[in-house]
């Protein structure tokens, strides 16, 4: 541990447990957030993002036959058999258990298909409208025409990634005709690099971690006046793309006849890396459901960057190595040692808490989910069960919020963030772990 951080650990039991590598549930005492408290990201901004994705639907439908209606969305499913397993193994067991399958989002098979694809589309629209080639009233399927590919071919898009963000940015940028470079950290899986190269994406590999890949990407993009950098640590557009998930979830709950209100609280658990995806989703959810929603982030014990950023109040001025953690994790999608300051600032007053999980717990969860529910999600994604395993902490939270009486009518949603595109041999390797 860096000596200057010792005082934070001495003062805080949660950080003490974190520094000792123990899985915990940290409860955020800055909540409850209310609409009146204000937020950098407003409802109107999220609605604007929703409308933009609507405009692009005809393009997506034409460019990606796997998305016939042009809306990239995932199913919501009840997982009662998995719920039984969790209950038998000491997890919190009041209320229904559902899973949001962003692991099956079309095109890139991860939650990054929300934020990543949204940001590329927004950038493409800005350029094409700015050049007088496109108007928001047009049918955007014209973007498939060669003249647009030629136009976007003058421009570059770059991004740093542990894998999944690179897949989303790479595939969508290449489809539009951009020159695209993905800077990959050492965590990134080989198949993701292969898939990108098959799609004509330039992949640069680094021996170092995600922070370095982002830094190099930023530098390389800054050196090219025609290049746009998708900044996972600071991007409001990525954040907005993720936030759109909330309104879609609301419609799915409505369609399933599931009511959310003070007497039927909603608990959501989302795996967290740099914080953008869970942050955006959390922000959208709080705008829609307010106090009835309790959003928990889930992080690996060795790489709980958002937790330490929020607990110390230092945001991106602290990284997990500063507290003596390795930053190494099997959960490649969550291997971000330093949190996003943007996400931390926005969700600091909104997130209910953060649960951490050891790498060893991820594989049994992956296997049980597959055995019982016939669902495959990648190990990173299995972190979504971490919150429910913190039964004592979660019970204490419910008591504190006066929710004990309504927990039998609660709805828990674990957010599966990735896995759909993981190749068969890689899945087999995971099952042998
Ligand atoms: C990226 C990712 C996350 C978390 O998103 P961040 O924006 O990095 O917090 C969670 N799960 C998977 C599988 C991911 O790829």
mmCIF file of C-alpha atoms in Angstrom, residues 40-421:
data_model
loop_
_atom_site.group_PDB
_atom_site.id
_atom_site.type_symbol
_atom_site.label_atom_id
_atom_site.label_comp_id
_atom_site.label_asym_id
_atom_site.label_seq_id
_atom_site.Cartn_x
_atom_site.Cartn_y
_atom_site.Cartn_z
ATOM 1 C CA UNK A 40 -25.414 16.421 -15.083
ATOM 2 C CA UNK A 41 -27.328 13.873 -17.117
ATOM 3 C CA UNK A 42 -30.957 14.944 -17.428
ATOM 4 C CA UNK A 43 -34.035 13.002 -18.484
ATOM 5 C CA UNK A 44 -34.136 15.123 -21.634
ATOM 6 C CA UNK A 45 -30.597 14.077 -22.575
ATOM 7 C CA UNK A 46 -31.562 10.420 -22.223
ATOM 8 C CA UNK A 47 -34.720 10.931 -24.295
ATOM 9 C CA UNK A 48 -32.605 12.621 -26.970
ATOM 10 C CA UNK A 49 -30.325 9.558 -27.045
ATOM 11 C CA UNK A 50 -33.369 7.282 -27.366
ATOM 12 C CA UNK A 51 -34.614 9.296 -30.333
ATOM 13 C CA UNK A 52 -31.202 9.178 -31.982
ATOM 14 C CA UNK A 53 -31.202 5.367 -31.733
ATOM 15 C CA UNK A 54 -34.705 5.394 -33.286
ATOM 16 C CA UNK A 55 -33.387 7.425 -36.216
ATOM 17 C CA UNK A 56 -30.623 4.886 -36.739
ATOM 18 C CA UNK A 57 -32.937 1.860 -36.584
ATOM 19 C CA UNK A 58 -33.457 1.692 -40.384
ATOM 20 C CA UNK A 59 -29.676 1.774 -40.893
ATOM 21 C CA UNK A 60 -29.038 -0.944 -38.317
ATOM 22 C CA UNK A 61 -31.829 -3.109 -39.722
ATOM 23 C CA UNK A 62 -30.277 -2.878 -43.198
ATOM 24 C CA UNK A 63 -26.641 -3.238 -42.115
ATOM 25 C CA UNK A 64 -27.216 -6.035 -39.574
ATOM 26 C CA UNK A 65 -29.840 -8.597 -40.625
ATOM 27 C CA UNK A 66 -29.648 -10.124 -37.108
ATOM 28 C CA UNK A 67 -31.470 -7.001 -35.880
ATOM 29 C CA UNK A 68 -34.580 -6.926 -38.088
ATOM 30 C CA UNK A 69 -36.233 -3.972 -36.292
ATOM 31 C CA UNK A 70 -32.965 -2.057 -35.922
ATOM 32 C CA UNK A 71 -33.320 -1.775 -32.147
ATOM 33 C CA UNK A 72 -30.466 -3.452 -30.272
ATOM 34 C CA UNK A 73 -32.151 -4.833 -27.155
ATOM 35 C CA UNK A 74 -31.971 -7.887 -24.900
ATOM 36 C CA UNK A 75 -34.511 -10.103 -23.119
ATOM 37 C CA UNK A 76 -35.489 -9.964 -19.452
ATOM 38 C CA UNK A 77 -36.111 -13.407 -17.943
ATOM 39 C CA UNK A 78 -37.127 -14.895 -14.621
ATOM 40 C CA UNK A 79 -34.561 -17.403 -13.275
ATOM 41 C CA UNK A 80 -36.367 -19.350 -10.544
ATOM 42 C CA UNK A 81 -34.081 -22.384 -10.719
ATOM 43 C CA UNK A 82 -31.015 -20.214 -10.208
ATOM 44 C CA UNK A 83 -32.846 -18.458 -7.399
ATOM 45 C CA UNK A 84 -33.267 -21.835 -5.663
ATOM 46 C CA UNK A 85 -29.554 -22.530 -5.995
ATOM 47 C CA UNK A 86 -28.631 -19.145 -4.551
ATOM 48 C CA UNK A 87 -31.063 -19.581 -1.645
ATOM 49 C CA UNK A 88 -29.636 -23.033 -0.868
ATOM 50 C CA UNK A 89 -26.194 -21.470 -0.790
ATOM 51 C CA UNK A 90 -26.905 -18.727 1.675
ATOM 52 C CA UNK A 91 -27.795 -15.849 -0.635
ATOM 53 C CA UNK A 92 -30.481 -13.265 0.087
ATOM 54 C CA UNK A 93 -33.721 -15.006 -0.872
ATOM 55 C CA UNK A 94 -36.732 -12.722 -0.533
ATOM 56 C CA UNK A 95 -38.463 -11.563 -3.708
ATOM 57 C CA UNK A 96 -38.344 -12.591 -7.379
ATOM 58 C CA UNK A 97 -35.152 -12.994 -9.357
ATOM 59 C CA UNK A 98 -34.833 -11.891 -12.976
ATOM 60 C CA UNK A 99 -31.875 -11.610 -15.306
ATOM 61 C CA UNK A 100 -31.336 -8.894 -17.907
ATOM 62 C CA UNK A 101 -29.541 -10.600 -20.760
ATOM 63 C CA UNK A 102 -27.261 -7.941 -22.216
ATOM 64 C CA UNK A 103 -24.951 -10.912 -22.668
ATOM 65 C CA UNK A 104 -27.185 -11.644 -25.670
ATOM 66 C CA UNK A 105 -27.348 -8.144 -27.102
ATOM 67 C CA UNK A 106 -27.086 -8.599 -30.854
ATOM 68 C CA UNK A 107 -23.982 -7.629 -32.875
ATOM 69 C CA UNK A 108 -21.437 -7.671 -30.030
ATOM 70 C CA UNK A 109 -22.862 -9.822 -27.208
ATOM 71 C CA UNK A 110 -22.178 -7.424 -24.350
ATOM 72 C CA UNK A 111 -23.498 -4.347 -22.566
ATOM 73 C CA UNK A 112 -21.011 -2.338 -24.659
ATOM 74 C CA UNK A 113 -23.416 -2.708 -27.577
ATOM 75 C CA UNK A 114 -25.415 0.004 -25.792
ATOM 76 C CA UNK A 115 -22.860 2.706 -25.025
ATOM 77 C CA UNK A 116 -20.191 1.871 -27.578
ATOM 78 C CA UNK A 117 -22.473 1.572 -30.573
ATOM 79 C CA UNK A 118 -24.424 4.651 -29.521
ATOM 80 C CA UNK A 119 -21.314 6.818 -29.407
ATOM 81 C CA UNK A 120 -20.135 5.715 -32.851
ATOM 82 C CA UNK A 121 -23.576 6.425 -34.321
ATOM 83 C CA UNK A 122 -23.717 9.830 -32.658
ATOM 84 C CA UNK A 123 -20.295 10.723 -34.051
ATOM 85 C CA UNK A 124 -21.275 9.530 -37.535
ATOM 86 C CA UNK A 125 -24.452 11.602 -37.403
ATOM 87 C CA UNK A 126 -22.560 14.710 -36.247
ATOM 88 C CA UNK A 127 -20.107 14.381 -39.148
ATOM 89 C CA UNK A 128 -22.657 13.582 -41.853
ATOM 90 C CA UNK A 129 -25.133 16.261 -40.768
ATOM 91 C CA UNK A 130 -22.273 18.758 -40.382
ATOM 92 C CA UNK A 131 -21.176 18.048 -43.970
ATOM 93 C CA UNK A 132 -24.718 18.528 -45.266
ATOM 94 C CA UNK A 133 -24.983 14.886 -46.385
ATOM 95 C CA UNK A 134 -27.661 13.837 -43.904
ATOM 96 C CA UNK A 135 -30.618 15.389 -42.183
ATOM 97 C CA UNK A 136 -32.346 14.024 -39.080
ATOM 98 C CA UNK A 137 -35.550 13.652 -41.118
ATOM 99 C CA UNK A 138 -33.882 11.266 -43.602
ATOM 100 C CA UNK A 139 -34.312 7.520 -43.674
ATOM 101 C CA UNK A 140 -30.921 6.579 -42.190
ATOM 102 C CA UNK A 141 -30.699 3.346 -44.185
ATOM 103 C CA UNK A 142 -29.035 5.563 -46.829
ATOM 104 C CA UNK A 143 -25.944 5.373 -44.606
ATOM 105 C CA UNK A 144 -25.313 1.957 -46.168
ATOM 106 C CA UNK A 145 -24.669 3.620 -49.555
ATOM 107 C CA UNK A 146 -21.070 3.717 -50.867
ATOM 108 C CA UNK A 147 -20.967 7.538 -50.852
ATOM 109 C CA UNK A 148 -21.284 7.473 -47.052
ATOM 110 C CA UNK A 149 -18.618 4.785 -46.681
ATOM 111 C CA UNK A 150 -16.323 6.959 -48.798
ATOM 112 C CA UNK A 151 -17.136 9.954 -46.629
ATOM 113 C CA UNK A 152 -16.546 8.181 -43.284
ATOM 114 C CA UNK A 153 -13.390 6.584 -44.737
ATOM 115 C CA UNK A 154 -11.692 9.996 -44.444
ATOM 116 C CA UNK A 155 -12.146 9.807 -40.678
ATOM 117 C CA UNK A 156 -10.651 7.583 -37.973
ATOM 118 C CA UNK A 157 -12.098 6.255 -34.715
ATOM 119 C CA UNK A 158 -9.900 4.961 -31.896
ATOM 120 C CA UNK A 159 -10.535 3.410 -28.493
ATOM 121 C CA UNK A 160 -8.695 1.700 -25.625
ATOM 122 C CA UNK A 161 -10.338 -1.446 -24.296
ATOM 123 C CA UNK A 162 -10.113 -4.671 -22.297
ATOM 124 C CA UNK A 163 -12.054 -6.310 -25.137
ATOM 125 C CA UNK A 164 -15.789 -5.777 -25.240
ATOM 126 C CA UNK A 165 -15.783 -2.026 -25.815
ATOM 127 C CA UNK A 166 -13.273 -2.560 -28.607
ATOM 128 C CA UNK A 167 -15.602 -5.118 -30.206
ATOM 129 C CA UNK A 168 -18.546 -2.717 -30.185
ATOM 130 C CA UNK A 169 -16.672 0.354 -31.371
ATOM 131 C CA UNK A 170 -14.676 -1.664 -33.891
ATOM 132 C CA UNK A 171 -17.549 -3.532 -35.515
ATOM 133 C CA UNK A 172 -19.879 -0.535 -35.807
ATOM 134 C CA UNK A 173 -17.169 1.887 -36.954
ATOM 135 C CA UNK A 174 -15.931 -0.548 -39.593
ATOM 136 C CA UNK A 175 -19.488 -1.119 -40.821
ATOM 137 C CA UNK A 176 -19.964 2.620 -41.378
ATOM 138 C CA UNK A 177 -16.625 2.832 -43.219
ATOM 139 C CA UNK A 178 -14.449 4.568 -40.609
ATOM 140 C CA UNK A 179 -10.767 3.721 -40.297
ATOM 141 C CA UNK A 180 -10.795 2.203 -36.822
ATOM 142 C CA UNK A 181 -8.029 1.317 -34.380
ATOM 143 C CA UNK A 182 -8.589 -0.565 -31.117
ATOM 144 C CA UNK A 183 -5.874 -0.383 -28.455
ATOM 145 C CA UNK A 184 -6.146 -3.595 -26.439
ATOM 146 C CA UNK A 185 -4.886 -4.210 -22.904
ATOM 147 C CA UNK A 186 -3.195 -7.489 -21.951
ATOM 148 C CA UNK A 187 -6.496 -8.767 -20.492
ATOM 149 C CA UNK A 188 -8.161 -8.840 -23.901
ATOM 150 C CA UNK A 189 -8.980 -12.327 -25.183
ATOM 151 C CA UNK A 190 -7.380 -13.512 -28.416
ATOM 152 C CA UNK A 191 -10.729 -14.303 -30.080
ATOM 153 C CA UNK A 192 -11.848 -10.697 -29.657
ATOM 154 C CA UNK A 193 -8.731 -9.468 -31.440
ATOM 155 C CA UNK A 194 -9.229 -12.071 -34.180
ATOM 156 C CA UNK A 195 -12.844 -11.108 -34.654
ATOM 157 C CA UNK A 196 -11.962 -7.432 -34.971
ATOM 158 C CA UNK A 197 -9.240 -8.115 -37.522
ATOM 159 C CA UNK A 198 -11.711 -10.206 -39.549
ATOM 160 C CA UNK A 199 -13.887 -7.099 -39.619
ATOM 161 C CA UNK A 200 -11.065 -4.945 -40.970
ATOM 162 C CA UNK A 201 -10.227 -3.293 -37.663
ATOM 163 C CA UNK A 202 -6.647 -2.315 -36.826
ATOM 164 C CA UNK A 203 -5.830 -3.909 -33.446
ATOM 165 C CA UNK A 204 -2.821 -2.776 -31.411
ATOM 166 C CA UNK A 205 -1.884 -5.013 -28.483
ATOM 167 C CA UNK A 206 -0.187 -3.868 -25.294
ATOM 168 C CA UNK A 207 1.544 -5.896 -22.612
ATOM 169 C CA UNK A 208 0.169 -3.504 -20.015
ATOM 170 C CA UNK A 209 -3.203 -2.843 -18.448
ATOM 171 C CA UNK A 210 -6.333 -1.043 -19.536
ATOM 172 C CA UNK A 211 -5.183 2.370 -18.258
ATOM 173 C CA UNK A 212 -2.142 2.215 -20.532
ATOM 174 C CA UNK A 213 -4.198 1.086 -23.546
ATOM 175 C CA UNK A 214 -6.502 4.072 -23.054
ATOM 176 C CA UNK A 215 -3.569 6.440 -22.652
ATOM 177 C CA UNK A 216 -1.883 5.198 -25.841
ATOM 178 C CA UNK A 217 -5.167 5.366 -27.744
ATOM 179 C CA UNK A 218 -5.761 8.910 -26.604
ATOM 180 C CA UNK A 219 -2.264 9.930 -27.656
ATOM 181 C CA UNK A 220 -2.474 8.246 -31.039
ATOM 182 C CA UNK A 221 -5.850 9.837 -31.745
ATOM 183 C CA UNK A 222 -4.689 13.303 -30.694
ATOM 184 C CA UNK A 223 -1.884 13.075 -33.273
ATOM 185 C CA UNK A 224 -4.390 12.645 -36.137
ATOM 186 C CA UNK A 225 -6.704 15.613 -36.805
ATOM 187 C CA UNK A 226 -9.223 13.344 -38.573
ATOM 188 C CA UNK A 227 -9.395 10.942 -35.618
ATOM 189 C CA UNK A 228 -12.050 10.703 -32.910
ATOM 190 C CA UNK A 229 -11.264 9.055 -29.587
ATOM 191 C CA UNK A 230 -13.950 7.175 -27.680
ATOM 192 C CA UNK A 231 -12.936 7.971 -24.134
ATOM 193 C CA UNK A 232 -14.244 5.225 -21.855
ATOM 194 C CA UNK A 233 -13.078 7.170 -18.793
ATOM 195 C CA UNK A 234 -14.790 10.468 -19.641
ATOM 196 C CA UNK A 235 -17.436 10.082 -22.296
ATOM 197 C CA UNK A 236 -20.879 11.492 -21.696
ATOM 198 C CA UNK A 237 -22.136 9.937 -24.963
ATOM 199 C CA UNK A 238 -21.151 6.423 -23.897
ATOM 200 C CA UNK A 239 -22.906 7.111 -20.615
ATOM 201 C CA UNK A 240 -26.085 8.233 -22.402
ATOM 202 C CA UNK A 241 -26.105 5.163 -24.629
ATOM 203 C CA UNK A 242 -26.057 2.977 -21.520
ATOM 204 C CA UNK A 243 -28.743 5.067 -19.816
ATOM 205 C CA UNK A 244 -31.237 4.293 -22.586
ATOM 206 C CA UNK A 245 -31.448 0.757 -21.158
ATOM 207 C CA UNK A 246 -33.615 2.027 -18.304
ATOM 208 C CA UNK A 247 -36.639 3.096 -20.337
ATOM 209 C CA UNK A 248 -36.488 -0.154 -22.287
ATOM 210 C CA UNK A 249 -36.370 -2.129 -19.035
ATOM 211 C CA UNK A 250 -39.382 -0.201 -17.746
ATOM 212 C CA UNK A 251 -41.368 -1.258 -20.832
ATOM 213 C CA UNK A 252 -40.310 -4.879 -20.374
ATOM 214 C CA UNK A 253 -41.426 -4.821 -16.739
ATOM 215 C CA UNK A 254 -44.732 -3.189 -17.735
ATOM 216 C CA UNK A 255 -45.293 -5.807 -20.446
ATOM 217 C CA UNK A 256 -44.652 -8.564 -17.904
ATOM 218 C CA UNK A 257 -47.149 -6.942 -15.524
ATOM 219 C CA UNK A 258 -44.431 -6.340 -12.931
ATOM 220 C CA UNK A 259 -45.154 -3.304 -10.788
ATOM 221 C CA UNK A 260 -42.332 -1.284 -9.214
ATOM 222 C CA UNK A 261 -43.174 1.148 -6.426
ATOM 223 C CA UNK A 262 -42.431 1.753 -2.756
ATOM 224 C CA UNK A 263 -44.205 -1.495 -1.803
ATOM 225 C CA UNK A 264 -42.512 -3.449 -4.630
ATOM 226 C CA UNK A 265 -38.901 -2.275 -4.589
ATOM 227 C CA UNK A 266 -36.519 -2.918 -7.470
ATOM 228 C CA UNK A 267 -33.000 -4.159 -6.689
ATOM 229 C CA UNK A 268 -30.494 -4.158 -9.539
ATOM 230 C CA UNK A 269 -26.974 -5.601 -9.538
ATOM 231 C CA UNK A 270 -24.566 -4.613 -12.329
ATOM 232 C CA UNK A 271 -20.939 -5.653 -12.891
ATOM 233 C CA UNK A 272 -18.668 -2.610 -12.872
ATOM 234 C CA UNK A 273 -15.333 -1.941 -14.564
ATOM 235 C CA UNK A 274 -14.472 1.693 -15.155
ATOM 236 C CA UNK A 275 -18.053 2.593 -14.186
ATOM 237 C CA UNK A 276 -19.563 3.862 -17.423
ATOM 238 C CA UNK A 277 -21.954 1.014 -18.177
ATOM 239 C CA UNK A 278 -23.301 0.506 -14.652
ATOM 240 C CA UNK A 279 -23.214 4.277 -14.111
ATOM 241 C CA UNK A 280 -25.292 5.060 -17.181
ATOM 242 C CA UNK A 281 -27.783 2.298 -16.437
ATOM 243 C CA UNK A 282 -28.033 3.381 -12.782
ATOM 244 C CA UNK A 283 -28.605 7.000 -13.754
ATOM 245 C CA UNK A 284 -31.367 6.063 -16.214
ATOM 246 C CA UNK A 285 -32.980 3.766 -13.641
ATOM 247 C CA UNK A 286 -32.971 6.416 -10.892
ATOM 248 C CA UNK A 287 -34.539 8.981 -13.248
ATOM 249 C CA UNK A 288 -37.384 6.555 -13.942
ATOM 250 C CA UNK A 289 -37.951 4.681 -10.684
ATOM 251 C CA UNK A 290 -36.550 7.128 -8.123
ATOM 252 C CA UNK A 291 -36.520 5.850 -4.552
ATOM 253 C CA UNK A 292 -38.188 2.572 -5.515
ATOM 254 C CA UNK A 293 -34.953 1.466 -7.223
ATOM 255 C CA UNK A 294 -31.806 0.339 -5.423
ATOM 256 C CA UNK A 295 -28.842 -0.106 -7.753
ATOM 257 C CA UNK A 296 -25.748 -1.987 -6.603
ATOM 258 C CA UNK A 297 -22.519 -2.274 -8.562
ATOM 259 C CA UNK A 298 -20.441 -5.469 -8.453
ATOM 260 C CA UNK A 299 -16.660 -5.561 -8.691
ATOM 261 C CA UNK A 300 -13.814 -8.093 -8.326
ATOM 262 C CA UNK A 301 -12.125 -8.020 -4.897
ATOM 263 C CA UNK A 302 -8.725 -7.358 -6.529
ATOM 264 C CA UNK A 303 -9.998 -4.645 -8.845
ATOM 265 C CA UNK A 304 -12.779 -2.711 -7.076
ATOM 266 C CA UNK A 305 -11.864 0.672 -8.504
ATOM 267 C CA UNK A 306 -15.261 2.390 -8.319
ATOM 268 C CA UNK A 307 -15.624 1.318 -4.694
ATOM 269 C CA UNK A 308 -12.329 2.862 -3.614
ATOM 270 C CA UNK A 309 -12.953 5.976 -5.703
ATOM 271 C CA UNK A 310 -16.310 6.572 -4.016
ATOM 272 C CA UNK A 311 -15.371 5.569 -0.471
ATOM 273 C CA UNK A 312 -12.247 7.751 -0.407
ATOM 274 C CA UNK A 313 -13.978 10.504 -2.378
ATOM 275 C CA UNK A 314 -10.857 10.649 -4.562
ATOM 276 C CA UNK A 315 -12.572 9.341 -7.724
ATOM 277 C CA UNK A 316 -9.955 8.890 -10.434
ATOM 278 C CA UNK A 317 -7.167 10.207 -8.190
ATOM 279 C CA UNK A 318 -6.889 6.729 -6.661
ATOM 280 C CA UNK A 319 -6.284 3.332 -8.263
ATOM 281 C CA UNK A 320 -6.531 -0.149 -6.734
ATOM 282 C CA UNK A 321 -2.744 -0.571 -6.619
ATOM 283 C CA UNK A 322 -2.584 2.449 -4.283
ATOM 284 C CA UNK A 323 -4.366 0.284 -1.687
ATOM 285 C CA UNK A 324 -2.048 -2.642 -2.316
ATOM 286 C CA UNK A 325 -4.445 -4.642 -4.529
ATOM 287 C CA UNK A 326 -3.085 -6.346 -7.636
ATOM 288 C CA UNK A 327 -5.707 -5.175 -10.129
ATOM 289 C CA UNK A 328 -5.455 -8.662 -11.639
ATOM 290 C CA UNK A 329 -8.701 -10.509 -12.225
ATOM 291 C CA UNK A 330 -10.162 -13.326 -14.333
ATOM 292 C CA UNK A 331 -13.078 -10.965 -14.919
ATOM 293 C CA UNK A 332 -11.454 -9.359 -17.961
ATOM 294 C CA UNK A 333 -14.407 -7.023 -18.613
ATOM 295 C CA UNK A 334 -13.984 -5.509 -15.153
ATOM 296 C CA UNK A 335 -10.196 -5.158 -15.148
ATOM 297 C CA UNK A 336 -10.069 -1.376 -14.780
ATOM 298 C CA UNK A 337 -7.774 -0.268 -11.954
ATOM 299 C CA UNK A 338 -8.819 3.384 -11.939
ATOM 300 C CA UNK A 339 -12.478 4.471 -11.939
ATOM 301 C CA UNK A 340 -14.075 6.951 -14.314
ATOM 302 C CA UNK A 341 -14.319 10.349 -12.628
ATOM 303 C CA UNK A 342 -17.321 11.194 -14.774
ATOM 304 C CA UNK A 343 -19.252 8.102 -13.686
ATOM 305 C CA UNK A 344 -18.165 8.541 -10.059
ATOM 306 C CA UNK A 345 -19.373 12.132 -9.930
ATOM 307 C CA UNK A 346 -22.751 11.346 -11.451
ATOM 308 C CA UNK A 347 -23.605 8.140 -9.590
ATOM 309 C CA UNK A 348 -21.874 9.001 -6.312
ATOM 310 C CA UNK A 349 -25.185 10.167 -4.822
ATOM 311 C CA UNK A 350 -27.286 7.522 -6.649
ATOM 312 C CA UNK A 351 -25.716 4.097 -6.271
ATOM 313 C CA UNK A 352 -27.050 2.133 -3.280
ATOM 314 C CA UNK A 353 -23.772 0.346 -2.672
ATOM 315 C CA UNK A 354 -21.057 -1.852 -4.135
ATOM 316 C CA UNK A 355 -20.543 -5.578 -3.636
ATOM 317 C CA UNK A 356 -17.225 -7.280 -4.305
ATOM 318 C CA UNK A 357 -16.627 -10.867 -5.355
ATOM 319 C CA UNK A 358 -13.604 -13.141 -5.538
ATOM 320 C CA UNK A 359 -12.585 -14.604 -8.895
ATOM 321 C CA UNK A 360 -13.061 -18.162 -7.577
ATOM 322 C CA UNK A 361 -16.780 -17.600 -6.987
ATOM 323 C CA UNK A 362 -17.414 -16.631 -10.611
ATOM 324 C CA UNK A 363 -16.939 -20.048 -12.235
ATOM 325 C CA UNK A 364 -19.388 -22.023 -10.064
ATOM 326 C CA UNK A 365 -22.007 -19.331 -10.743
ATOM 327 C CA UNK A 366 -21.372 -19.546 -14.464
ATOM 328 C CA UNK A 367 -21.746 -23.348 -14.369
ATOM 329 C CA UNK A 368 -24.921 -23.317 -12.268
ATOM 330 C CA UNK A 369 -26.580 -20.711 -14.448
ATOM 331 C CA UNK A 370 -25.777 -22.794 -17.482
ATOM 332 C CA UNK A 371 -26.841 -26.091 -15.892
ATOM 333 C CA UNK A 372 -30.082 -24.816 -14.404
ATOM 334 C CA UNK A 373 -31.264 -22.110 -16.765
ATOM 335 C CA UNK A 374 -29.428 -23.044 -19.988
ATOM 336 C CA UNK A 375 -27.914 -19.584 -20.075
ATOM 337 C CA UNK A 376 -24.280 -18.860 -20.808
ATOM 338 C CA UNK A 377 -22.723 -15.640 -19.543
ATOM 339 C CA UNK A 378 -18.997 -14.887 -19.326
ATOM 340 C CA UNK A 379 -17.180 -14.980 -15.956
ATOM 341 C CA UNK A 380 -16.986 -11.149 -15.679
ATOM 342 C CA UNK A 381 -20.702 -11.050 -16.019
ATOM 343 C CA UNK A 382 -21.248 -13.531 -13.170
ATOM 344 C CA UNK A 383 -20.141 -10.788 -10.786
ATOM 345 C CA UNK A 384 -23.798 -9.679 -10.984
ATOM 346 C CA UNK A 385 -24.622 -12.285 -8.316
ATOM 347 C CA UNK A 386 -22.216 -10.723 -5.813
ATOM 348 C CA UNK A 387 -24.816 -8.467 -4.198
ATOM 349 C CA UNK A 388 -27.230 -11.284 -3.374
ATOM 350 C CA UNK A 389 -24.440 -13.242 -1.710
ATOM 351 C CA UNK A 390 -23.972 -10.405 0.792
ATOM 352 C CA UNK A 391 -27.046 -11.503 2.713
ATOM 353 C CA UNK A 392 -26.221 -9.829 6.037
ATOM 354 C CA UNK A 393 -25.198 -6.585 4.415
ATOM 355 C CA UNK A 394 -28.254 -6.530 2.192
ATOM 356 C CA UNK A 395 -30.566 -7.314 5.132
ATOM 357 C CA UNK A 396 -28.999 -4.465 7.102
ATOM 358 C CA UNK A 397 -29.551 -2.158 4.117
ATOM 359 C CA UNK A 398 -33.233 -3.165 3.948
ATOM 360 C CA UNK A 399 -33.700 -2.539 7.679
ATOM 361 C CA UNK A 400 -32.045 0.847 7.421
ATOM 362 C CA UNK A 401 -34.300 1.846 4.517
ATOM 363 C CA UNK A 402 -37.425 0.461 6.227
ATOM 364 C CA UNK A 403 -37.920 -2.115 3.478
ATOM 365 C CA UNK A 404 -38.186 -5.295 5.560
ATOM 366 C CA UNK A 405 -41.961 -5.517 5.133
ATOM 367 C CA UNK A 406 -41.832 -5.170 1.342
ATOM 368 C CA UNK A 407 -38.912 -7.470 0.518
ATOM 369 C CA UNK A 408 -41.180 -10.461 -0.141
ATOM 370 C CA UNK A 409 -42.582 -8.372 -3.019
ATOM 371 C CA UNK A 410 -39.195 -7.121 -4.197
ATOM 372 C CA UNK A 411 -37.868 -7.685 -7.698
ATOM 373 C CA UNK A 412 -34.145 -8.414 -8.042
ATOM 374 C CA UNK A 413 -32.530 -8.051 -11.446
ATOM 375 C CA UNK A 414 -29.032 -9.345 -12.031
ATOM 376 C CA UNK A 415 -27.548 -7.635 -15.087
ATOM 377 C CA UNK A 416 -25.706 -10.131 -17.301
ATOM 378 C CA UNK A 417 -23.242 -7.948 -19.173
ATOM 379 C CA UNK A 418 -21.473 -10.255 -21.597
ATOM 380 C CA UNK A 419 -20.965 -13.660 -23.135
ATOM 381 C CA UNK A 420 -23.079 -14.033 -26.274
ATOM 382 C CA UNK A 421 -20.169 -14.083 -28.722
#
